Amino acid sequence: MSFDLAVLSATRPLTADQARDAYHRLASGENWSAVLTPDDRIAEFVAAVSARWPEVDTLPESQLDASPWSNGFDVSPAHVLLNIRWSSPDTVIKFCEETASRLGLNLFDPQDG
């Protein structure tokens, strides 16, 4: 079980309903280019988060249990979907929220819509 976050392109502001729709479409496998437009800030976000906590797909097996991620990032030029272990410290979520906000990106929390 994980706590999920979606960081979405901010080439245009999204309402909560638009972000929810984008998240559901992306999570169901729809091609990102049909949902959002590219945003260079997504790569900046991924770089910042990965510098602090490397993507689980890049870690040796001996370090997997220490990772806050429950699986690899779902990333495109317009979004990143993060699955954070429930047991991870709150600092992981706070860092993601603060970084997305600092970069001016749309952030969607599917747990509470």
MMTF fields as JSON, N, C-alpha, C and O atoms, coordinates in Angstrom:
{
  "mmtfVersion": "1.0.0",
  "mmtfProducer": "UNKNOWN",
  "numBonds": 451,
  "numAtoms": 452,
  "numGroups": 113,
  "numChains": 1,
  "numModels": 1,
  "chainsPerModel": [1],
  "groupsPerChain": [113],
  "chainIdList": ["A"],
  "bondAtomList": [4, 2, 8, 6, 12, 10, 16, 14, 20, 18, 24, 22, 28, 26, 32, 30, 36, 34, 40, 38, 44, 42, 48, 46, 52, 50, 56, 54, 60, 58, 64, 62, 68, 66, 72, 70, 76, 74, 80, 78, 84, 82, 88, 86, 92, 90, 96, 94, 100, 98, 104, 102, 108, 106, 112, 110, 116, 114, 120, 118, 124, 122, 128, 126, 132, 130, 136, 134, 140, 138, 144, 142, 148, 146, 152, 150, 156, 154, 160, 158, 164, 162, 168, 166, 172, 170, 176, 174, 180, 178, 184, 182, 188, 186, 192, 190, 196, 194, 200, 198, 204, 202, 208, 206, 212, 210, 216, 214, 220, 218, 224, 222, 228, 226, 232, 230, 236, 234, 240, 238, 244, 242, 248, 246, 252, 250, 256, 254, 260, 258, 264, 262, 268, 266, 272, 270, 276, 274, 280, 278, 284, 282, 288, 286, 292, 290, 296, 294, 300, 298, 304, 302, 308, 306, 312, 310, 316, 314, 320, 318, 324, 322, 328, 326, 332, 330, 336, 334, 340, 338, 344, 342, 348, 346, 352, 350, 356, 354, 360, 358, 364, 362, 368, 366, 372, 370, 376, 374, 380, 378, 384, 382, 388, 386, 392, 390, 396, 394, 400, 398, 404, 402, 408, 406, 412, 410, 416, 414, 420, 418, 424, 422, 428, 426, 432, 430, 436, 434, 440, 438, 444, 442, 448, 446],
  "bondOrderList": [1, 1, 1, 1, 1, 1, 1, 1, 1, 1, 1, 1, 1, 1, 1, 1, 1, 1, 1, 1, 1, 1, 1, 1, 1, 1, 1, 1, 1, 1, 1, 1, 1, 1, 1, 1, 1, 1, 1, 1, 1, 1, 1, 1, 1, 1, 1, 1, 1, 1, 1, 1, 1, 1, 1, 1, 1, 1, 1, 1, 1, 1, 1, 1, 1, 1, 1, 1, 1, 1, 1, 1, 1, 1, 1, 1, 1, 1, 1, 1, 1, 1, 1, 1, 1, 1, 1, 1, 1, 1, 1, 1, 1, 1, 1, 1, 1, 1, 1, 1, 1, 1, 1, 1, 1, 1, 1, 1, 1, 1, 1, 1],
  "groupList": [{"groupName": "MET", "atomNameList": ["N", "CA", "C", "O"], "elementList": ["N", "C", "C", "O"], "formalChargeList": [0, 0, 0, 0], "bondAtomList": [1, 0, 2, 1, 3, 2], "bondOrderList": [1, 1, 2], "singleLetterCode": "M", "chemCompType": "L-PEPTIDE LINKING"}, {"groupName": "SER", "atomNameList": ["N", "CA", "C", "O"], "elementList": ["N", "C", "C", "O"], "formalChargeList": [0, 0, 0, 0], "bondAtomList": [1, 0, 2, 1, 3, 2], "bondOrderList": [1, 1, 2], "singleLetterCode": "S", "chemCompType": "L-PEPTIDE LINKING"}, {"groupName": "PHE", "atomNameList": ["N", "CA", "C", "O"], "elementList": ["N", "C", "C", "O"], "formalChargeList": [0, 0, 0, 0], "bondAtomList": [1, 0, 2, 1, 3, 2], "bondOrderList": [1, 1, 2], "singleLetterCode": "F", "chemCompType": "L-PEPTIDE LINKING"}, {"groupName": "ASP", "atomNameList": ["N", "CA", "C", "O"], "elementList": ["N", "C", "C", "O"], "formalChargeList": [0, 0, 0, 0], "bondAtomList": [1, 0, 2, 1, 3, 2], "bondOrderList": [1, 1, 2], "singleLetterCode": "D", "chemCompType": "L-PEPTIDE LINKING"}, {"groupName": "LEU", "atomNameList": ["N", "CA", "C", "O"], "elementList": ["N", "C", "C", "O"], "formalChargeList": [0, 0, 0, 0], "bondAtomList": [1, 0, 2, 1, 3, 2], "bondOrderList": [1, 1, 2], "singleLetterCode": "L", "chemCompType": "L-PEPTIDE LINKING"}, {"groupName": "ALA", "atomNameList": ["N", "CA", "C", "O"], "elementList": ["N", "C", "C", "O"], "formalChargeList": [0, 0, 0, 0], "bondAtomList": [1, 0, 2, 1, 3, 2], "bondOrderList": [1, 1, 2], "singleLetterCode": "A", "chemCompType": "L-PEPTIDE LINKING"}, {"groupName": "VAL", "atomNameList": ["N", "CA", "C", "O"], "elementList": ["N", "C", "C", "O"], "formalChargeList": [0, 0, 0, 0], "bondAtomList": [1, 0, 2, 1, 3, 2], "bondOrderList": [1, 1, 2], "singleLetterCode": "V", "chemCompType": "L-PEPTIDE LINKING"}, {"groupName": "THR", "atomNameList": ["N", "CA", "C", "O"], "elementList": ["N", "C", "C", "O"], "formalChargeList": [0, 0, 0, 0], "bondAtomList": [1, 0, 2, 1, 3, 2], "bondOrderList": [1, 1, 2], "singleLetterCode": "T", "chemCompType": "L-PEPTIDE LINKING"}, {"groupName": "ARG", "atomNameList": ["N", "CA", "C", "O"], "elementList": ["N", "C", "C", "O"], "formalChargeList": [0, 0, 0, 0], "bondAtomList": [1, 0, 2, 1, 3, 2], "bondOrderList": [1, 1, 2], "singleLetterCode": "R", "chemCompType": "L-PEPTIDE LINKING"}, {"groupName": "PRO", "atomNameList": ["N", "CA", "C", "O"], "elementList": ["N", "C", "C", "O"], "formalChargeList": [0, 0, 0, 0], "bondAtomList": [1, 0, 2, 1, 3, 2], "bondOrderList": [1, 1, 2], "singleLetterCode": "P", "chemCompType": "L-PEPTIDE LINKING"}, {"groupName": "GLN", "atomNameList": ["N", "CA", "C", "O"], "elementList": ["N", "C", "C", "O"], "formalChargeList": [0, 0, 0, 0], "bondAtomList": [1, 0, 2, 1, 3, 2], "bondOrderList": [1, 1, 2], "singleLetterCode": "Q", "chemCompType": "L-PEPTIDE LINKING"}, {"groupName": "TYR", "atomNameList": ["N", "CA", "C", "O"], "elementList": ["N", "C", "C", "O"], "formalChargeList": [0, 0, 0, 0], "bondAtomList": [1, 0, 2, 1, 3, 2], "bondOrderList": [1, 1, 2], "singleLetterCode": "Y", "chemCompType": "L-PEPTIDE LINKING"}, {"groupName": "HIS", "atomNameList": ["N", "CA", "C", "O"], "elementList": ["N", "C", "C", "O"], "formalChargeList": [0, 0, 0, 0], "bondAtomList": [1, 0, 2, 1, 3, 2], "bondOrderList": [1, 1, 2], "singleLetterCode": "H", "chemCompType": "L-PEPTIDE LINKING"}, {"groupName": "GLY", "atomNameList": ["N", "CA", "C", "O"], "elementList": ["N", "C", "C", "O"], "formalChargeList": [0, 0, 0, 0], "bondAtomList": [1, 0, 2, 1, 3, 2], "bondOrderList": [1, 1, 2], "singleLetterCode": "G", "chemCompType": "PEPTIDE LINKING"}, {"groupName": "GLU", "atomNameList": ["N", "CA", "C", "O"], "elementList": ["N", "C", "C", "O"], "formalChargeList": [0, 0, 0, 0], "bondAtomList": [1, 0, 2, 1, 3, 2], "bondOrderList": [1, 1, 2], "singleLetterCode": "E", "chemCompType": "L-PEPTIDE LINKING"}, {"groupName": "ASN", "atomNameList": ["N", "CA", "C", "O"], "elementList": ["N", "C", "C", "O"], "formalChargeList": [0, 0, 0, 0], "bondAtomList": [1, 0, 2, 1, 3, 2], "bondOrderList": [1, 1, 2], "singleLetterCode": "N", "chemCompType": "L-PEPTIDE LINKING"}, {"groupName": "TRP", "atomNameList": ["N", "CA", "C", "O"], "elementList": ["N", "C", "C", "O"], "formalChargeList": [0, 0, 0, 0], "bondAtomList": [1, 0, 2, 1, 3, 2], "bondOrderList": [1, 1, 2], "singleLetterCode": "W", "chemCompType": "L-PEPTIDE LINKING"}, {"groupName": "ILE", "atomNameList": ["N", "CA", "C", "O"], "elementList": ["N", "C", "C", "O"], "formalChargeList": [0, 0, 0, 0], "bondAtomList": [1, 0, 2, 1, 3, 2], "bondOrderList": [1, 1, 2], "singleLetterCode": "I", "chemCompType": "L-PEPTIDE LINKING"}, {"groupName": "LYS", "atomNameList": ["N", "CA", "C", "O"], "elementList": ["N", "C", "C", "O"], "formalChargeList": [0, 0, 0, 0], "bondAtomList": [1, 0, 2, 1, 3, 2], "bondOrderList": [1, 1, 2], "singleLetterCode": "K", "chemCompType": "L-PEPTIDE LINKING"}, {"groupName": "CYS", "atomNameList": ["N", "CA", "C", "O"], "elementList": ["N", "C", "C", "O"], "formalChargeList": [0, 0, 0, 0], "bondAtomList": [1, 0, 2, 1, 3, 2], "bondOrderList": [1, 1, 2], "singleLetterCode": "C", "chemCompType": "L-PEPTIDE LINKING"}],
  "groupTypeList": [0, 1, 2, 3, 4, 5, 6, 4, 1, 5, 7, 8, 9, 4, 7, 5, 3, 10, 5, 8, 3, 5, 11, 12, 8, 4, 5, 1, 13, 14, 15, 16, 1, 5, 6, 4, 7, 9, 3, 3, 8, 17, 5, 14, 2, 6, 5, 5, 6, 1, 5, 8, 16, 9, 14, 6, 3, 7, 4, 9, 14, 1, 10, 4, 3, 5, 1, 9, 16, 1, 15, 13, 2, 3, 6, 1, 9, 5, 12, 6, 4, 4, 15, 17, 8, 16, 1, 1, 9, 3, 7, 6, 17, 18, 2, 19, 14, 14, 7, 5, 1, 8, 4, 13, 4, 15, 4, 2, 3, 9, 10, 3, 13],
  "groupIdList": [1, 2, 3, 4, 5, 6, 7, 8, 9, 10, 11, 12, 13, 14, 15, 16, 17, 18, 19, 20, 21, 22, 23, 24, 25, 26, 27, 28, 29, 30, 31, 32, 33, 34, 35, 36, 37, 38, 39, 40, 41, 42, 43, 44, 45, 46, 47, 48, 49, 50, 51, 52, 53, 54, 55, 56, 57, 58, 59, 60, 61, 62, 63, 64, 65, 66, 67, 68, 69, 70, 71, 72, 73, 74, 75, 76, 77, 78, 79, 80, 81, 82, 83, 84, 85, 86, 87, 88, 89, 90, 91, 92, 93, 94, 95, 96, 97, 98, 99, 100, 101, 102, 103, 104, 105, 106, 107, 108, 109, 110, 111, 112, 113],
  "secStructList": [7, 3, 3, 3, 3, 3, 3, 3, 7, 7, 1, 1, 7, 7, 7, 2, 2, 2, 2, 2, 2, 2, 2, 2, 2, 2, 2, 6, 6, 7, 7, 4, 4, 4, 6, 7, 7, 7, 7, 2, 2, 2, 2, 2, 2, 2, 2, 2, 2, 2, 2, 2, 1, 7, 7, 4, 4, 4, 1, 7, 4, 4, 4, 4, 4, 4, 7, 1, 5, 1, 1, 7, 7, 3, 3, 3, 6, 6, 3, 3, 3, 3, 3, 3, 3, 6, 6, 1, 7, 2, 2, 2, 2, 2, 2, 2, 2, 2, 2, 2, 2, 2, 2, 6, 7, 3, 3, 3, 7, 6, 6, 6, 7],
  "xCoordList": [0.846, 0.0, 0.901, 1.963, 0.46, 1.286, 0.437, -0.782, 1.13, 0.542, 0.961, 2.156, 0.01, 0.306, 0.215, -0.619, 1.099, 1.072, 1.271, 2.006, 0.616, 0.802, 1.311, 0.708, 2.421, 2.954, 2.71, 3.176, 1.969, 1.467, 1.954, 2.173, 2.117, 2.518, 1.698, 0.496, 2.384, 1.699, 1.789, 1.796, 1.857, 1.82, 0.484, 0.337, -0.487, -1.758, -2.223, -2.055, -2.806, -3.304, -4.44, -5.23, -4.501, -5.551, -6.439, -5.952, -7.731, -8.64, -8.483, -7.861, -9.039, -8.988, -9.638, -9.135, -10.745, -11.419, -10.556, -10.498, -9.888, -9.017, -7.807, -7.396, -7.237, -6.109, -6.537, -5.809, -7.709, -8.244, -8.433, -8.061, -9.008, -9.218, -7.879, -7.728, -6.91, -5.59, -4.949, -4.406, -5.011, -4.437, -5.071, -4.359, -6.377, -7.063, -6.732, -6.55, -6.654, -6.313, -4.88, -4.624, -3.961, -2.564, -2.397, -1.701, -3.029, -2.919, -3.526, -3.129, -4.485, -5.101, -4.327, -4.717, -3.22, -2.358, -2.512, -1.869, -3.356, -3.508, -2.192, -1.491, -1.859, -0.617, -0.618, -1.585, 0.492, 0.599, 0.324, -0.241, 0.711, 0.556, -0.906, -1.23, -1.788, -3.221, -3.852, -5.015, -3.08, -3.622, -3.04, -3.779, -1.728, -1.03, 0.01, 0.359, 0.497, 1.562, 2.9, 2.935, 3.993, 5.31, 5.627, 5.173, 6.419, 6.808, 8.201, 8.364, 9.193, 10.571, 10.726, 11.679, 9.799, 9.884, 9.645, 10.041, 9.003, 8.815, 10.181, 10.429, 11.064, 12.41, 13.173, 13.939, 12.97, 13.614, 13.11, 13.889, 11.808, 11.225, 11.809, 12.24, 11.826, 12.338, 13.801, 14.21, 14.591, 16.008, 16.161, 17.003, 15.356, 15.447, 15.057, 15.738, 13.981, 13.52, 14.497, 14.809, 14.969, 15.9, 17.248, 17.913, 17.655, 18.914, 18.816, 19.799, 17.64, 17.433, 17.151, 17.709, 16.286, 15.924, 15.916, 14.939, 16.996, 17.075, 15.877, 15.285, 15.547, 14.444, 14.732, 15.871, 13.722, 13.873, 14.461, 15.171, 14.181, 14.685, 16.2, 16.807, 16.817, 18.258, 19.039, 20.269, 18.348, 18.998, 19.383, 18.679, 20.503, 20.802, 19.8, 19.203, 19.633, 18.629, 18.838, 17.873, 20.074, 20.367, 19.844, 19.747, 19.504, 19.026, 17.52, 16.988, 16.848, 15.421, 14.567, 13.654, 14.84, 14.014, 14.132, 13.22, 15.231, 15.427, 14.806, 14.732, 14.369, 13.8, 12.385, 11.625, 12.025, 10.651, 9.664, 8.452, 10.174, 9.313, 8.853, 9.635, 7.584, 7.08, 7.3, 7.256, 7.535, 7.933, 8.517, 8.598, 8.923, 9.546, 8.573, 7.356, 9.135, 8.319, 7.666, 8.274, 6.454, 5.791, 6.001, 5.35, 6.909, 7.318, 7.271, 7.554, 6.908, 6.914, 7.359, 7.62, 7.451, 7.772, 6.675, 6.867, 5.534, 4.409, 3.897, 3.018, 4.43, 3.931, 4.918, 5.83, 4.711, 5.348, 4.355, 3.798, 4.148, 3.298, 4.213, 5.052, 4.047, 4.894, 4.088, 2.962, 4.671, 4.073, 5.003, 6.078, 4.569, 5.378, 4.908, 3.713, 5.852, 5.486, 4.806, 5.217, 3.78, 3.088, 4.037, 3.858, 5.038, 5.976, 7.055, 7.877, 7.058, 8.06, 7.81, 6.676, 8.883, 8.7, 7.901, 7.924, 7.199, 6.412, 7.271, 6.759, 8.572, 9.463, 9.488, 9.723, 9.25, 9.24, 8.078, 8.263, 6.896, 5.714, 5.887, 5.589, 6.36, 6.565, 7.562, 7.329, 8.661, 9.649, 9.032, 9.261, 8.251, 7.595, 6.636, 6.626, 5.839, 4.892, 5.621, 5.254, 6.658, 7.401, 8.13, 8.174, 8.699, 9.431, 8.481, 8.774, 7.35, 6.359, 5.866, 5.719, 5.612, 5.143, 6.202, 5.893, 7.448, 8.543, 8.705, 9.011, 8.499, 8.633, 7.365, 7.368, 6.293, 5.037, 4.266, 3.482, 4.478, 3.795, 2.463, 2.249, 1.573, 0.318, 0.598, 1.341, 0.009, 0.168, -1.211, -2.109, -1.374, -2.66, -2.455, -1.601, -3.252, -3.251, -4.496, -5.595, -4.347, -5.529, -6.214, -7.352, -5.533, -6.178, -7.34, -8.345, -7.218, -8.312, -8.894, -9.774, -8.393, -8.947, -8.574, -8.978],
  "yCoordList": [-1.166, 0.0, 1.241, 1.255, 2.261, 3.466, 4.722, 4.699, 5.811, 7.137, 7.697, 7.809, 8.045, 8.462, 9.972, 10.629, 10.505, 11.912, 12.008, 11.217, 12.976, 13.266, 14.689, 15.626, 14.841, 16.158, 16.336, 15.548, 17.387, 17.558, 18.859, 19.852, 18.832, 20.009, 21.223, 21.133, 22.363, 23.604, 24.611, 25.823, 24.086, 25.003, 25.725, 26.784, 25.121, 25.795, 25.353, 24.192, 26.276, 25.899, 24.882, 24.933, 23.977, 22.971, 23.145, 23.391, 23.017, 22.961, 21.586, 20.693, 21.419, 20.113, 19.034, 17.913, 19.368, 18.394, 18.038, 16.873, 19.021, 18.757, 17.919, 17.019, 18.21, 17.425, 15.99, 15.049, 15.822, 14.493, 13.711, 12.541, 14.36, 13.711, 13.323, 12.207, 14.238, 13.945, 12.766, 11.864, 12.772, 11.677, 10.343, 9.375, 10.285, 9.021, 8.547, 7.351, 9.456, 9.08, 8.552, 7.544, 9.227, 8.79, 7.464, 6.57, 7.334, 6.115, 4.911, 3.772, 5.161, 4.054, 3.723, 2.832, 4.448, 4.098, 4.931, 4.649, 5.959, 6.813, 7.54, 7.923, 7.729, 8.394, 9.823, 10.565, 10.192, 11.51, 12.641, 13.661, 12.488, 13.582, 13.846, 14.9, 12.911, 13.123, 13.819, 14.221, 13.958, 14.476, 15.843, 16.747, 15.998, 17.205, 17.634, 16.87, 18.855, 19.331, 19.267, 19.373, 19.096, 19.004, 20.244, 21.351, 20.02, 21.096, 20.751, 19.756, 21.563, 21.297, 21.206, 20.605, 21.797, 21.769, 20.377, 20.104, 19.494, 18.113, 17.452, 16.794, 17.618, 17.042, 17.637, 16.937, 18.923, 19.561, 18.94, 18.681, 18.703, 18.078, 16.683, 16.349, 15.868, 14.496, 14.511, 13.694, 15.432, 15.527, 15.881, 15.308, 16.817, 17.232, 16.101, 15.857, 15.422, 14.334, 13.154, 12.545, 12.839, 11.718, 11.984, 11.052, 13.25, 13.582, 13.316, 12.948, 13.504, 13.293, 11.83, 11.271, 11.211, 9.804, 9.164, 9.303, 8.458, 7.872, 6.986, 6.353, 6.968, 6.118, 4.67, 4.212, 3.969, 2.593, 1.704, 0.745, 2.003, 1.196, 1.313, 0.496, 2.316, 2.521, 1.977, 2.016, 1.475, 1.038, -0.436, -1.252, -0.771, -2.193, -2.811, -2.118, -4.096, -4.781, -4.554, -4.526, -4.393, -4.2, -2.872, -2.705, -1.925, -0.612, -0.41, 0.646, -1.39, -1.232, -0.957, -0.134, -1.613, -1.435, -0.037, 0.415, 0.657, 2.007, 3.077, 4.242, 2.698, 3.664, 4.061, 3.224, 5.342, 5.748, 5.352, 5.462, 4.893, 4.608, 3.157, 2.251, 2.948, 1.578, 0.974, -0.246, 1.817, 1.342, 2.514, 3.633, 2.239, 3.276, 4.377, 4.209, 5.503, 6.642, 6.363, 5.743, 6.812, 6.86, 8.289, 9.209, 8.482, 9.834, 10.042, 9.137, 11.249, 11.683, 13.145, 13.702, 13.773, 15.199, 16.086, 17.295, 15.507, 16.305, 15.881, 16.539, 14.796, 14.347, 13.407, 12.874, 13.221, 12.14, 11.675, 12.476, 10.373, 9.77, 9.077, 8.26, 9.406, 8.883, 7.984, 8.309, 6.859, 5.934, 5.86, 5.264, 6.477, 6.61, 5.578, 5.452, 4.851, 3.855, 4.555, 5.643, 3.934, 4.498, 4.655, 5.544, 3.798, 3.839, 4.919, 5.108, 5.614, 6.652, 7.857, 8.133, 8.567, 9.757, 10.842, 10.94, 11.646, 12.742, 13.724, 14.464, 13.742, 14.67, 14.396, 15.314, 13.154, 12.825, 13.55, 14.196, 13.44, 14.095, 15.611, 16.309, 16.104, 17.548, 18.056, 19.098, 17.343, 17.743, 17.764, 18.697, 16.737, 16.679, 17.848, 18.493, 18.121, 19.24, 20.566, 21.385, 20.783, 22.043, 22.223, 23.327, 21.145, 21.232, 21.51, 22.345, 20.823, 21.087, 22.525, 23.193, 22.998, 24.375, 25.381, 26.35, 25.157, 26.074, 26.17, 27.236, 25.053, 25.029, 25.502, 25.687, 25.694, 26.159, 25.075, 25.366, 23.833, 22.722, 22.407, 22.746, 21.759, 21.286, 20.03, 19.153, 19.942, 18.782, 18.244, 18.996, 16.939, 16.307, 15.156, 14.295, 15.155, 14.098, 13.242, 13.649, 12.068, 11.246, 10.659, 10.197, 10.671, 10.165, 11.035, 10.526, 12.352, 13.224, 14.074, 14.904, 13.857, 14.555, 16.001, 16.702],
  "zCoordList": [0.0, 0.0, 0.0, 0.621, -0.697, -0.801, -0.72, -0.888, -0.457, -0.526, -1.873, -2.15, -2.705, -4.067, -4.213, -3.591, -5.056, -5.435, -6.93, -7.521, -7.541, -8.958, -9.089, -8.568, -9.785, -10.101, -11.594, -12.417, -11.92, -13.286, -13.899, -13.205, -15.193, -15.957, -15.549, -15.3, -15.488, -15.135, -16.278, -16.06, -17.498, -18.631, -18.658, -19.268, -17.98, -17.718, -16.335, -15.963, -15.572, -14.241, -14.376, -15.318, -13.433, -13.433, -12.21, -11.106, -12.415, -11.275, -10.628, -11.204, -9.446, -8.781, -9.654, -9.73, -10.306, -11.18, -12.385, -12.779, -12.972, -14.116, -13.701, -14.433, -12.534, -12.037, -11.744, -12.058, -11.147, -10.862, -12.162, -12.25, -13.16, -14.454, -15.084, -15.58, -15.066, -15.631, -14.908, -15.545, -13.591, -12.803, -13.191, -13.458, -13.225, -13.542, -14.947, -15.173, -15.872, -17.248, -17.335, -17.994, -16.677, -16.682, -15.944, -16.425, -14.786, -13.985, -14.698, -14.45, -15.582, -16.323, -17.598, -18.353, -17.837, -18.957, -20.211, -21.222, -20.163, -21.344, -21.612, -20.675, -22.875, -23.245, -22.726, -22.895, -22.087, -21.456, -22.43, -22.036, -23.701, -24.67, -25.01, -25.558, -24.695, -24.902, -23.694, -23.742, -22.611, -21.357, -20.998, -20.608, -21.125, -20.681, -21.711, -22.611, -21.569, -22.447, -21.71, -20.484, -22.442, -21.806, -20.975, -21.265, -19.938, -19.027, -18.489, -17.783, -18.818, -18.398, -16.888, -16.395, -16.158, -14.696, -14.118, -12.985, -14.883, -14.418, -14.253, -13.242, -15.227, -15.125, -13.95, -13.287, -13.689, -12.533, -11.237, -10.319, -11.169, -9.984, -9.776, -8.672, -10.832, -10.728, -10.295, -9.47, -10.844, -10.472, -8.994, -8.302, -8.513, -7.109, -6.165, -5.169, -6.472, -5.613, -5.677, -4.654, -6.869, -7.035, -6.377, -5.926, -6.318, -5.657, -4.152, -3.509, -3.619, -2.174, -1.866, -0.922, -2.661, -2.503, -3.883, -4.618, -4.253, -5.602, -5.924, -5.051, -7.205, -7.653, -7.283, -7.378, -6.872, -6.406, -7.509, -7.206, -8.767, -9.878, -10.041, -10.732, -9.414, -9.548, -8.356, -8.356, -7.351, -6.115, -6.154, -6.748, -5.518, -5.347, -4.377, -3.553, -4.486, -3.667, -2.174, -1.411, -1.758, -0.331, 0.211, 1.426, -0.666, -0.227, -0.432, -0.091, -0.97, -1.282, -0.048, -0.109, 1.045, 2.24, 2.824, 3.516, 2.561, 3.087, 2.19, 2.579, 1.015, 0.073, 0.49, 0.977, 0.301, 0.6, -0.502, -0.316, -1.639, -2.801, -2.78, -2.494, -3.084, -3.158, -4.538, -4.695, -5.536, -6.871, -7.647, -7.141, -8.881, -9.699, -10.077, -10.009, -10.474, -10.887, -12.237, -13.11, -12.401, -13.706, -14.178, -13.683, -15.135, -15.493, -17.001, -17.785, -17.377, -18.773, -18.774, -17.707, -19.932, -19.964, -19.368, -19.241, -19.003, -18.507, -17.133, -16.576, -16.579, -15.277, -14.603, -15.233, -13.311, -12.568, -11.511, -10.76, -11.471, -10.453, -9.459, -9.838, -8.185, -7.126, -6.205, -5.828, -5.851, -4.891, -3.694, -3.757, -2.598, -1.392, -0.367, -0.102, 0.196, 1.212, 2.394, 2.799, 2.932, 4.09, 5.271, 6.103, 5.342, 6.463, 6.298, 7.194, 5.178, 4.936, 5.832, 6.225, 6.146, 6.986, 6.261, 5.035, 7.047, 6.483, 5.709, 4.869, 5.978, 5.273, 3.781, 2.994, 3.37, 1.938, 1.257, 0.225, 1.83, 1.26, 1.308, 0.339, 2.423, 2.556, 1.518, 0.904, 1.312, 0.315, -1.083, -1.853, -1.406, -2.725, -2.9, -3.948, -1.889, -1.949, -2.102, -2.944, -1.289, -1.344, -2.67, -3.213, -3.189, -4.457, -5.611, -6.467, -5.644, -6.693, -6.612, -7.635, -5.404, -5.224, -5.657, -6.35, -5.25, -5.611, -7.127, -7.66, -7.809, -9.264, -9.979, -11.196, -9.225, -9.815, -10.537, -11.44, -10.153, -10.801, -10.131, -8.967, -10.869, -10.314, -9.502, -9.944, -8.323, -7.455, -7.133, -6.754, -7.285, -6.989, -6.026, -6.234, -4.967, -3.963, -4.197, -3.822, -4.808, -5.104, -3.873, -3.963, -2.716, -1.506, -1.078, -0.581, -1.265, -0.835, -1.959, -1.733, -3.168, -4.324, -4.388, -5.316]
}
